[in-house]
JSON list of C-alpha atoms and ligand atoms in Angstrom, two decimals:
[
{"chain": "A", "resi": 697, "resn": "MET", "atom": "CA", "xyz": [0.00, 0.00, 0.00]},
{"chain": "A", "resi": 698, "resn": "LEU", "atom": "CA", "xyz": [2.84, 2.41, 0.90]},
{"chain": "A", "resi": 699, "resn": "ASP", "atom": "CA", "xyz": [4.51, 1.69, -2.47]},
{"chain": "A", "resi": 700, "resn": "HIS", "atom": "CA", "xyz": [1.25, 2.50, -4.24]},
{"chain": "A", "resi": 701, "resn": "LEU", "atom": "CA", "xyz": [0.90, 5.72, -2.30]},
{"chain": "A", "resi": 702, "resn": "ILE", "atom": "CA", "xyz": [4.43, 6.83, -3.14]},
{"chain": "A", "resi": 703, "resn": "ILE", "atom": "CA", "xyz": [3.93, 6.01, -6.83]},
{"chain": "A", "resi": 704, "resn": "GLY", "atom": "CA", "xyz": [0.58, 7.77, -6.69]},
{"chain": "A", "resi": 705, "resn": "PHE", "atom": "CA", "xyz": [2.06, 10.87, -5.11]},
{"chain": "A", "resi": 706, "resn": "ASP", "atom": "CA", "xyz": [4.81, 10.94, -7.74]},
{"chain": "A", "resi": 707, "resn": "LYS", "atom": "CA", "xyz": [2.18, 10.65, -10.49]},
{"chain": "A", "resi": 708, "resn": "ALA", "atom": "CA", "xyz": [0.17, 13.46, -8.96]},
{"chain": "A", "resi": 709, "resn": "LEU", "atom": "CA", "xyz": [3.15, 15.82, -8.88]},
{"chain": "A", "resi": 710, "resn": "ARG", "atom": "CA", "xyz": [4.08, 14.99, -12.45]},
{"chain": "A", "resi": 711, "resn": "THR", "atom": "CA", "xyz": [0.51, 15.39, -13.71]},
{"chain": "A", "resi": 712, "resn": "VAL", "atom": "CA", "xyz": [0.05, 18.78, -12.14]},
{"chain": "A", "resi": 713, "resn": "PHE", "atom": "CA", "xyz": [3.52, 20.30, -12.48]},
{"chain": "A", "resi": 714, "resn": "ALA", "atom": "CA", "xyz": [5.52, 18.57, -15.24]},
{"chain": "A", "resi": 715, "resn": "ASN", "atom": "CA", "xyz": [4.98, 18.63, -18.99]},
{"chain": "A", "resi": 716, "resn": "ALA", "atom": "CA", "xyz": [3.10, 15.54, -20.18]},
{"chain": "A", "resi": 717, "resn": "GLN", "atom": "CA", "xyz": [4.59, 13.26, -22.85]},
{"chain": "A", "resi": 718, "resn": "THR", "atom": "CA", "xyz": [2.86, 11.80, -25.87]},
{"chain": "A", "resi": 719, "resn": "VAL", "atom": "CA", "xyz": [3.62, 8.57, -27.72]},
{"chain": "A", "resi": 720, "resn": "ARG", "atom": "CA", "xyz": [1.24, 9.27, -30.60]},
{"chain": "A", "resi": 721, "resn": "PRO", "atom": "CA", "xyz": [1.85, 12.26, -32.84]},
{"chain": "A", "resi": 722, "resn": "VAL", "atom": "CA", "xyz": [-0.12, 15.36, -31.87]},
{"chain": "A", "resi": 723, "resn": "PRO", "atom": "CA", "xyz": [-3.33, 15.44, -33.99]},
{"chain": "A", "resi": 724, "resn": "GLY", "atom": "CA", "xyz": [-3.33, 18.26, -36.52]},
{"chain": "A", "resi": 725, "resn": "ASP", "atom": "CA", "xyz": [0.43, 18.70, -36.20]},
{"chain": "A", "resi": 726, "resn": "SER", "atom": "CA", "xyz": [0.92, 18.99, -39.98]},
{"chain": "A", "resi": 727, "resn": "LEU", "atom": "CA", "xyz": [-1.87, 21.56, -40.37]},
{"chain": "A", "resi": 728, "resn": "PRO", "atom": "CA", "xyz": [-1.03, 25.25, -40.73]},
{"chain": "A", "resi": 729, "resn": "GLU", "atom": "CA", "xyz": [-1.68, 27.75, -37.93]},
{"chain": "A", "resi": 730, "resn": "ALA", "atom": "CA", "xyz": [-4.94, 29.59, -38.62]},
{"chain": "A", "resi": 731, "resn": "GLU", "atom": "CA", "xyz": [-5.42, 33.34, -38.93]},
{"chain": "A", "resi": 732, "resn": "LEU", "atom": "CA", "xyz": [-7.21, 34.19, -35.68]},
{"chain": "A", "resi": 733, "resn": "SER", "atom": "CA", "xyz": [-8.40, 37.54, -34.35]},
{"chain": "A", "resi": 734, "resn": "GLU", "atom": "CA", "xyz": [-7.32, 38.41, -30.81]},
{"chain": "A", "resi": 735, "resn": "GLU", "atom": "CA", "xyz": [-10.78, 37.51, -29.54]},
{"chain": "A", "resi": 736, "resn": "GLU", "atom": "CA", "xyz": [-10.81, 34.15, -31.34]},
{"chain": "A", "resi": 737, "resn": "ARG", "atom": "CA", "xyz": [-7.37, 33.31, -30.04]},
{"chain": "A", "resi": 738, "resn": "ARG", "atom": "CA", "xyz": [-8.45, 34.07, -26.48]},
{"chain": "A", "resi": 739, "resn": "LEU", "atom": "CA", "xyz": [-11.58, 31.97, -26.88]},
{"chain": "A", "resi": 740, "resn": "ALA", "atom": "CA", "xyz": [-9.65, 29.01, -28.27]},
{"chain": "A", "resi": 741, "resn": "ALA", "atom": "CA", "xyz": [-7.02, 29.25, -25.51]},
{"chain": "A", "resi": 742, "resn": "SER", "atom": "CA", "xyz": [-9.73, 29.36, -22.83]},
{"chain": "A", "resi": 743, "resn": "LEU", "atom": "CA", "xyz": [-11.54, 26.35, -24.28]},
{"chain": "A", "resi": 744, "resn": "MET", "atom": "CA", "xyz": [-8.29, 24.40, -24.53]},
{"chain": "A", "resi": 745, "resn": "ARG", "atom": "CA", "xyz": [-7.54, 25.34, -20.91]},
{"chain": "A", "resi": 746, "resn": "VAL", "atom": "CA", "xyz": [-10.90, 23.85, -19.90]},
{"chain": "A", "resi": 747, "resn": "ASN", "atom": "CA", "xyz": [-10.04, 20.68, -21.84]},
{"chain": "A", "resi": 748, "resn": "HIS", "atom": "CA", "xyz": [-6.61, 20.49, -20.27]},
{"chain": "A", "resi": 749, "resn": "CYS", "atom": "CA", "xyz": [-8.19, 20.83, -16.86]},
{"chain": "A", "resi": 750, "resn": "GLY", "atom": "CA", "xyz": [-10.63, 18.04, -17.74]},
{"chain": "A", "resi": 751, "resn": "GLU", "atom": "CA", "xyz": [-7.69, 15.81, -18.57]},
{"chain": "A", "resi": 752, "resn": "ILE", "atom": "CA", "xyz": [-6.07, 16.60, -15.21]},
{"chain": "A", "resi": 753, "resn": "CYS", "atom": "CA", "xyz": [-9.32, 15.50, -13.59]},
{"chain": "A", "resi": 754, "resn": "ALA", "atom": "CA", "xyz": [-9.44, 12.33, -15.73]},
{"chain": "A", "resi": 755, "resn": "GLN", "atom": "CA", "xyz": [-5.91, 11.42, -14.67]},
{"chain": "A", "resi": 756, "resn": "ALA", "atom": "CA", "xyz": [-6.78, 11.87, -11.02]},
{"chain": "A", "resi": 757, "resn": "LEU", "atom": "CA", "xyz": [-10.07, 9.99, -11.29]},
{"chain": "A", "resi": 758, "resn": "TYR", "atom": "CA", "xyz": [-8.46, 6.98, -12.91]},
{"chain": "A", "resi": 759, "resn": "GLN", "atom": "CA", "xyz": [-5.57, 7.05, -10.53]},
{"chain": "A", "resi": 760, "resn": "GLY", "atom": "CA", "xyz": [-7.94, 7.08, -7.57]},
{"chain": "A", "resi": 761, "resn": "GLN", "atom": "CA", "xyz": [-10.02, 4.28, -9.06]},
{"chain": "A", "resi": 762, "resn": "ALA", "atom": "CA", "xyz": [-7.00, 2.12, -9.97]},
{"chain": "A", "resi": 763, "resn": "LEU", "atom": "CA", "xyz": [-5.52, 2.66, -6.51]},
{"chain": "A", "resi": 764, "resn": "MET", "atom": "CA", "xyz": [-8.62, 1.26, -4.82]},
{"chain": "A", "resi": 765, "resn": "SER", "atom": "CA", "xyz": [-9.75, -1.43, -7.29]},
{"chain": "A", "resi": 766, "resn": "LYS", "atom": "CA", "xyz": [-8.94, -5.01, -6.37]},
{"chain": "A", "resi": 767, "resn": "ASP", "atom": "CA", "xyz": [-9.47, -6.54, -9.81]},
{"chain": "A", "resi": 768, "resn": "GLU", "atom": "CA", "xyz": [-6.24, -6.75, -11.85]},
{"chain": "A", "resi": 769, "resn": "GLY", "atom": "CA", "xyz": [-8.08, -6.63, -15.22]},
{"chain": "A", "resi": 770, "resn": "ILE", "atom": "CA", "xyz": [-9.92, -3.47, -14.23]},
{"chain": "A", "resi": 771, "resn": "LYS", "atom": "CA", "xyz": [-6.76, -1.91, -12.82]},
{"chain": "A", "resi": 772, "resn": "ARG", "atom": "CA", "xyz": [-5.06, -2.53, -16.20]},
{"chain": "A", "resi": 773, "resn": "ALA", "atom": "CA", "xyz": [-7.98, -1.04, -18.15]},
{"chain": "A", "resi": 774, "resn": "LEU", "atom": "CA", "xyz": [-7.95, 2.03, -15.92]},
{"chain": "A", "resi": 775, "resn": "GLU", "atom": "CA", "xyz": [-4.21, 2.42, -16.34]},
{"chain": "A", "resi": 776, "resn": "GLY", "atom": "CA", "xyz": [-4.55, 2.03, -20.14]},
{"chain": "A", "resi": 777, "resn": "ALA", "atom": "CA", "xyz": [-7.17, 4.78, -20.26]},
{"chain": "A", "resi": 778, "resn": "ALA", "atom": "CA", "xyz": [-5.03, 6.93, -17.97]},
{"chain": "A", "resi": 779, "resn": "GLN", "atom": "CA", "xyz": [-2.11, 6.55, -20.39]},
{"chain": "A", "resi": 780, "resn": "GLU", "atom": "CA", "xyz": [-4.22, 7.99, -23.22]},
{"chain": "A", "resi": 781, "resn": "GLU", "atom": "CA", "xyz": [-5.38, 10.77, -20.93]},
{"chain": "A", "resi": 782, "resn": "THR", "atom": "CA", "xyz": [-1.70, 11.64, -20.44]},
{"chain": "A", "resi": 783, "resn": "GLU", "atom": "CA", "xyz": [-1.43, 12.10, -24.19]},
{"chain": "A", "resi": 784, "resn": "HIS", "atom": "CA", "xyz": [-4.52, 14.30, -24.17]},
{"chain": "A", "resi": 785, "resn": "LEU", "atom": "CA", "xyz": [-2.85, 16.28, -21.44]},
{"chain": "A", "resi": 786, "resn": "ALA", "atom": "CA", "xyz": [0.27, 16.71, -23.60]},
{"chain": "A", "resi": 787, "resn": "TRP", "atom": "CA", "xyz": [-1.73, 17.74, -26.68]},
{"chain": "A", "resi": 788, "resn": "THR", "atom": "CA", "xyz": [-3.89, 20.33, -24.92]},
{"chain": "A", "resi": 789, "resn": "GLU", "atom": "CA", "xyz": [-0.89, 21.66, -23.02]},
{"chain": "A", "resi": 790, "resn": "ARG", "atom": "CA", "xyz": [1.00, 22.26, -26.25]},
{"chain": "A", "resi": 791, "resn": "ARG", "atom": "CA", "xyz": [-1.98, 23.85, -27.94]},
{"chain": "A", "resi": 792, "resn": "ILE", "atom": "CA", "xyz": [-2.52, 26.24, -25.02]},
{"chain": "A", "resi": 793, "resn": "ALA", "atom": "CA", "xyz": [1.12, 27.35, -25.37]},
{"chain": "A", "resi": 794, "resn": "GLU", "atom": "CA", "xyz": [0.74, 27.80, -29.14]},
{"chain": "A", "resi": 795, "resn": "LEU", "atom": "CA", "xyz": [-2.29, 30.01, -28.55]},
{"chain": "A", "resi": 796, "resn": "GLY", "atom": "CA", "xyz": [-0.41, 32.05, -25.98]},
{"chain": "A", "resi": 797, "resn": "GLY", "atom": "CA", "xyz": [-2.67, 30.96, -23.13]},
{"chain": "A", "resi": 798, "resn": "ARG", "atom": "CA", "xyz": [-1.94, 29.42, -19.75]},
{"chain": "A", "resi": 799, "resn": "LYS", "atom": "CA", "xyz": [-3.03, 26.38, -17.78]},
{"chain": "A", "resi": 800, "resn": "SER", "atom": "CA", "xyz": [-5.57, 26.59, -14.96]},
{"chain": "A", "resi": 801, "resn": "LEU", "atom": "CA", "xyz": [-4.08, 27.93, -11.75]},
{"chain": "A", "resi": 802, "resn": "LEU", "atom": "CA", "xyz": [-6.37, 25.64, -9.81]},
{"chain": "A", "resi": 803, "resn": "ASN", "atom": "CA", "xyz": [-5.04, 22.38, -11.28]},
{"chain": "A", "resi": 804, "resn": "PRO", "atom": "CA", "xyz": [-3.72, 21.06, -7.92]},
{"chain": "A", "resi": 805, "resn": "LEU", "atom": "CA", "xyz": [-7.19, 21.61, -6.48]},
{"chain": "A", "resi": 806, "resn": "TRP", "atom": "CA", "xyz": [-8.95, 19.87, -9.39]},
{"chain": "A", "resi": 807, "resn": "TYR", "atom": "CA", "xyz": [-6.51, 17.00, -9.13]},
{"chain": "A", "resi": 808, "resn": "GLY", "atom": "CA", "xyz": [-7.06, 16.52, -5.39]},
{"chain": "A", "resi": 809, "resn": "GLY", "atom": "CA", "xyz": [-10.84, 16.67, -5.69]},
{"chain": "A", "resi": 810, "resn": "SER", "atom": "CA", "xyz": [-10.96, 14.22, -8.59]},
{"chain": "A", "resi": 811, "resn": "LEU", "atom": "CA", "xyz": [-8.59, 11.81, -6.86]},
{"chain": "A", "resi": 812, "resn": "ALA", "atom": "CA", "xyz": [-10.90, 11.74, -3.84]},
{"chain": "A", "resi": 813, "resn": "ILE", "atom": "CA", "xyz": [-13.95, 11.17, -6.05]},
{"chain": "A", "resi": 814, "resn": "GLY", "atom": "CA", "xyz": [-12.16, 8.33, -7.89]},
{"chain": "A", "resi": 815, "resn": "MET", "atom": "CA", "xyz": [-11.20, 6.65, -4.62]},
{"chain": "A", "resi": 816, "resn": "LEU", "atom": "CA", "xyz": [-14.74, 7.02, -3.35]},
{"chain": "A", "resi": 817, "resn": "ALA", "atom": "CA", "xyz": [-16.29, 5.58, -6.53]},
{"chain": "A", "resi": 818, "resn": "ALA", "atom": "CA", "xyz": [-14.04, 2.52, -6.25]},
{"chain": "A", "resi": 819, "resn": "ARG", "atom": "CA", "xyz": [-15.36, 1.77, -2.77]},
{"chain": "A", "resi": 820, "resn": "PHE", "atom": "CA", "xyz": [-18.76, 0.96, -4.23]},
{"chain": "A", "resi": 821, "resn": "GLY", "atom": "CA", "xyz": [-17.38, -2.03, -6.10]},
{"chain": "A", "resi": 822, "resn": "ASP", "atom": "CA", "xyz": [-16.23, -2.70, -9.65]},
{"chain": "A", "resi": 823, "resn": "GLY", "atom": "CA", "xyz": [-19.60, -2.38, -11.40]},
{"chain": "A", "resi": 824, "resn": "ILE", "atom": "CA", "xyz": [-20.24, 1.09, -10.00]},
{"chain": "A", "resi": 825, "resn": "ASN", "atom": "CA", "xyz": [-16.58, 2.05, -10.39]},
{"chain": "A", "resi": 826, "resn": "LEU", "atom": "CA", "xyz": [-16.72, 1.20, -14.09]},
{"chain": "A", "resi": 827, "resn": "GLY", "atom": "CA", "xyz": [-20.16, 2.78, -14.38]},
{"chain": "A", "resi": 828, "resn": "PHE", "atom": "CA", "xyz": [-18.67, 5.98, -13.04]},
{"chain": "A", "resi": 829, "resn": "LEU", "atom": "CA", "xyz": [-15.86, 5.78, -15.59]},
{"chain": "A", "resi": 830, "resn": "ALA", "atom": "CA", "xyz": [-18.29, 5.16, -18.48]},
{"chain": "A", "resi": 831, "resn": "GLU", "atom": "CA", "xyz": [-20.59, 8.00, -17.43]},
{"chain": "A", "resi": 832, "resn": "THR", "atom": "CA", "xyz": [-17.62, 10.39, -17.03]},
{"chain": "A", "resi": 833, "resn": "GLU", "atom": "CA", "xyz": [-16.43, 9.57, -20.54]},
{"chain": "A", "resi": 834, "resn": "ARG", "atom": "CA", "xyz": [-19.92, 9.98, -22.03]},
{"chain": "A", "resi": 835, "resn": "GLN", "atom": "CA", "xyz": [-20.19, 13.39, -20.39]},
{"chain": "A", "resi": 836, "resn": "VAL", "atom": "CA", "xyz": [-16.73, 14.37, -21.62]},
{"chain": "A", "resi": 837, "resn": "GLU", "atom": "CA", "xyz": [-17.71, 13.27, -25.12]},
{"chain": "A", "resi": 838, "resn": "ALA", "atom": "CA", "xyz": [-20.77, 15.56, -25.02]},
{"chain": "A", "resi": 839, "resn": "HIS", "atom": "CA", "xyz": [-18.65, 18.37, -23.64]},
{"chain": "A", "resi": 840, "resn": "LEU", "atom": "CA", "xyz": [-16.02, 18.01, -26.39]},
{"chain": "A", "resi": 841, "resn": "LYS", "atom": "CA", "xyz": [-18.79, 18.00, -28.97]},
{"chain": "A", "resi": 842, "resn": "SER", "atom": "CA", "xyz": [-20.00, 21.34, -27.60]},
{"chain": "A", "resi": 843, "resn": "HIS", "atom": "CA", "xyz": [-16.46, 22.71, -27.88]},
{"chain": "A", "resi": 844, "resn": "LEU", "atom": "CA", "xyz": [-16.37, 21.77, -31.55]},
{"chain": "A", "resi": 845, "resn": "ASP", "atom": "CA", "xyz": [-19.36, 24.08, -31.96]},
{"chain": "A", "resi": 846, "resn": "ARG", "atom": "CA", "xyz": [-17.63, 26.90, -30.10]},
{"chain": "A", "resi": 847, "resn": "LEU", "atom": "CA", "xyz": [-14.05, 26.72, -31.40]},
{"chain": "A", "resi": 848, "resn": "PRO", "atom": "CA", "xyz": [-13.33, 29.05, -34.34]},
{"chain": "A", "resi": 849, "resn": "GLU", "atom": "CA", "xyz": [-14.04, 27.19, -37.59]},
{"chain": "A", "resi": 850, "resn": "GLN", "atom": "CA", "xyz": [-10.57, 27.94, -39.01]},
{"chain": "A", "resi": 851, "resn": "ASP", "atom": "CA", "xyz": [-8.69, 26.80, -35.87]},
{"chain": "A", "resi": 852, "resn": "VAL", "atom": "CA", "xyz": [-8.05, 23.37, -37.35]},
{"chain": "A", "resi": 853, "resn": "ARG", "atom": "CA", "xyz": [-5.10, 22.61, -35.07]},
{"chain": "A", "resi": 854, "resn": "SER", "atom": "CA", "xyz": [-7.29, 22.84, -31.96]},
{"chain": "A", "resi": 855, "resn": "ARG", "atom": "CA", "xyz": [-10.19, 21.09, -33.66]},
{"chain": "A", "resi": 856, "resn": "GLU", "atom": "CA", "xyz": [-8.13, 18.06, -34.69]},
{"chain": "A", "resi": 857, "resn": "ILE", "atom": "CA", "xyz": [-6.99, 17.57, -31.09]},
{"chain": "A", "resi": 858, "resn": "VAL", "atom": "CA", "xyz": [-10.53, 17.81, -29.75]},
{"chain": "A", "resi": 859, "resn": "GLU", "atom": "CA", "xyz": [-11.80, 15.40, -32.44]},
{"chain": "A", "resi": 860, "resn": "GLN", "atom": "CA", "xyz": [-9.20, 12.75, -31.57]},
{"chain": "A", "resi": 861, "resn": "MET", "atom": "CA", "xyz": [-9.83, 13.17, -27.86]},
{"chain": "A", "resi": 862, "resn": "LYS", "atom": "CA", "xyz": [-13.53, 12.65, -28.46]},
{"chain": "A", "resi": 863, "resn": "THR", "atom": "CA", "xyz": [-12.82, 9.42, -30.36]},
{"chain": "A", "resi": 864, "resn": "ASP", "atom": "CA", "xyz": [-10.59, 8.19, -27.52]},
{"chain": "A", "resi": 865, "resn": "GLU", "atom": "CA", "xyz": [-13.13, 9.05, -24.81]},
{"chain": "A", "resi": 866, "resn": "VAL", "atom": "CA", "xyz": [-15.80, 7.05, -26.64]},
{"chain": "A", "resi": 867, "resn": "ALA", "atom": "CA", "xyz": [-13.41, 4.08, -26.71]},
{"chain": "A", "resi": 868, "resn": "HIS", "atom": "CA", "xyz": [-12.77, 4.49, -22.95]},
{"chain": "A", "resi": 869, "resn": "ALA", "atom": "CA", "xyz": [-16.51, 4.43, -22.27]},
{"chain": "A", "resi": 870, "resn": "GLU", "atom": "CA", "xyz": [-16.94, 1.33, -24.44]},
{"chain": "A", "resi": 871, "resn": "THR", "atom": "CA", "xyz": [-14.10, -0.46, -22.62]},
{"chain": "A", "resi": 872, "resn": "ALA", "atom": "CA", "xyz": [-15.75, 0.28, -19.27]},
{"chain": "A", "resi": 873, "resn": "GLU", "atom": "CA", "xyz": [-19.11, -0.94, -20.58]},
{"chain": "A", "resi": 874, "resn": "ARG", "atom": "CA", "xyz": [-17.51, -4.14, -21.88]},
{"chain": "A", "resi": 875, "resn": "LEU", "atom": "CA", "xyz": [-15.88, -4.78, -18.51]},
{"chain": "A", "resi": 876, "resn": "GLY", "atom": "CA", "xyz": [-19.26, -4.62, -16.77]},
{"chain": "A", "resi": 877, "resn": "ALA", "atom": "CA", "xyz": [-20.09, -0.99, -16.05]},
{"chain": "A", "resi": 878, "resn": "VAL", "atom": "CA", "xyz": [-23.36, -0.52, -14.18]},
{"chain": "A", "resi": 879, "resn": "ASP", "atom": "CA", "xyz": [-25.76, 2.20, -15.35]},
{"chain": "A", "resi": 880, "resn": "LEU", "atom": "CA", "xyz": [-25.68, 4.85, -12.59]},
{"chain": "A", "resi": 881, "resn": "PRO", "atom": "CA", "xyz": [-28.84, 6.31, -11.02]},
{"chain": "A", "resi": 882, "resn": "ALA", "atom": "CA", "xyz": [-30.07, 9.51, -12.71]},
{"chain": "A", "resi": 883, "resn": "SER", "atom": "CA", "xyz": [-29.42, 11.53, -9.53]},
{"chain": "A", "resi": 884, "resn": "VAL", "atom": "CA", "xyz": [-25.74, 10.57, -9.57]},
{"chain": "A", "resi": 885, "resn": "LYS", "atom": "CA", "xyz": [-25.43, 11.47, -13.26]},
{"chain": "A", "resi": 886, "resn": "THR", "atom": "CA", "xyz": [-27.01, 14.84, -12.56]},
{"chain": "A", "resi": 887, "resn": "ALA", "atom": "CA", "xyz": [-24.63, 15.50, -9.66]},
{"chain": "A", "resi": 888, "resn": "MET", "atom": "CA", "xyz": [-21.68, 14.58, -11.89]},
{"chain": "A", "resi": 889, "resn": "LYS", "atom": "CA", "xyz": [-22.92, 16.98, -14.58]},
{"chain": "A", "resi": 890, "resn": "ALA", "atom": "CA", "xyz": [-23.30, 19.77, -12.03]},
{"chain": "A", "resi": 891, "resn": "SER", "atom": "CA", "xyz": [-19.78, 19.33, -10.66]},
{"chain": "A", "resi": 892, "resn": "SER", "atom": "CA", "xyz": [-18.19, 19.18, -14.09]},
{"chain": "A", "resi": 893, "resn": "LYS", "atom": "CA", "xyz": [-20.13, 22.29, -15.10]},
{"chain": "A", "resi": 894, "resn": "LEU", "atom": "CA", "xyz": [-18.66, 24.09, -12.09]},
{"chain": "A", "resi": 895, "resn": "MET", "atom": "CA", "xyz": [-15.16, 22.97, -13.08]},
{"chain": "A", "resi": 896, "resn": "THR", "atom": "CA", "xyz": [-15.55, 23.99, -16.73]},
{"chain": "A", "resi": 897, "resn": "ARG", "atom": "CA", "xyz": [-17.03, 27.40, -15.81]},
{"chain": "A", "resi": 898, "resn": "VAL", "atom": "CA", "xyz": [-14.25, 28.21, -13.35]},
{"chain": "A", "resi": 899, "resn": "ALA", "atom": "CA", "xyz": [-11.42, 26.84, -15.53]},
{"chain": "A", "resi": 900, "resn": "TYR", "atom": "CA", "xyz": [-12.62, 28.99, -18.42]},
{"chain": "A", "resi": 901, "resn": "TRP", "atom": "CA", "xyz": [-11.50, 32.03, -16.43]},
{"chain": "A", "resi": 902, "resn": "VAL", "atom": "CA", "xyz": [-8.96, 30.85, -13.84]},
{"chain": "B", "resi": 337, "resn": "FE2", "atom": "FE1", "xyz": [-9.12, 12.50, -22.23]},
{"chain": "B", "resi": 338, "resn": "FE2", "atom": "FE1", "xyz": [-11.00, 9.27, -21.39]}
]
């Protein structure tokens, strides 16, 4: 348990403070930088900050869930998804820098909160734990879809990243469903939506 905690703490520090690495090429890397007005650039940077923040939360959630899950297969699936979330983290981080924006100042807070939620979800057993994962990913998918409506049409470099993330999140949800995710009660889904709305609203500005 102590080993896991030390590894977990190390992961937390790296997620929040270090630059993430990507194995896959960054989506849209070969596309040219778009002509953006100052306002469009600010909007795109803010939306990508929200997405980056979401990926910080995803990392923490999965870490919390993997830490507490007793099933090796589920642990591996969670760690596999977390690996792709690290890539999402790297892609959004780079795009924020390209747009001249900055990451959320509250990332340590988001990380801590999500870690606690992940650990809590895992205490309800594997079905609920996976159900929580699946529902999170479905909500993220819907959220990314809404960003595709809001991002400037010509900002193809941001759009490609969001598109690929959306594809990956759908795959994460499907993995969780295959492994036996339980459909969560509507009240839980609503509470999850409310808390992610709070996060996305705040991260848009801070
Ligand atoms: Fe992600
Ligand atoms: Fe995901």
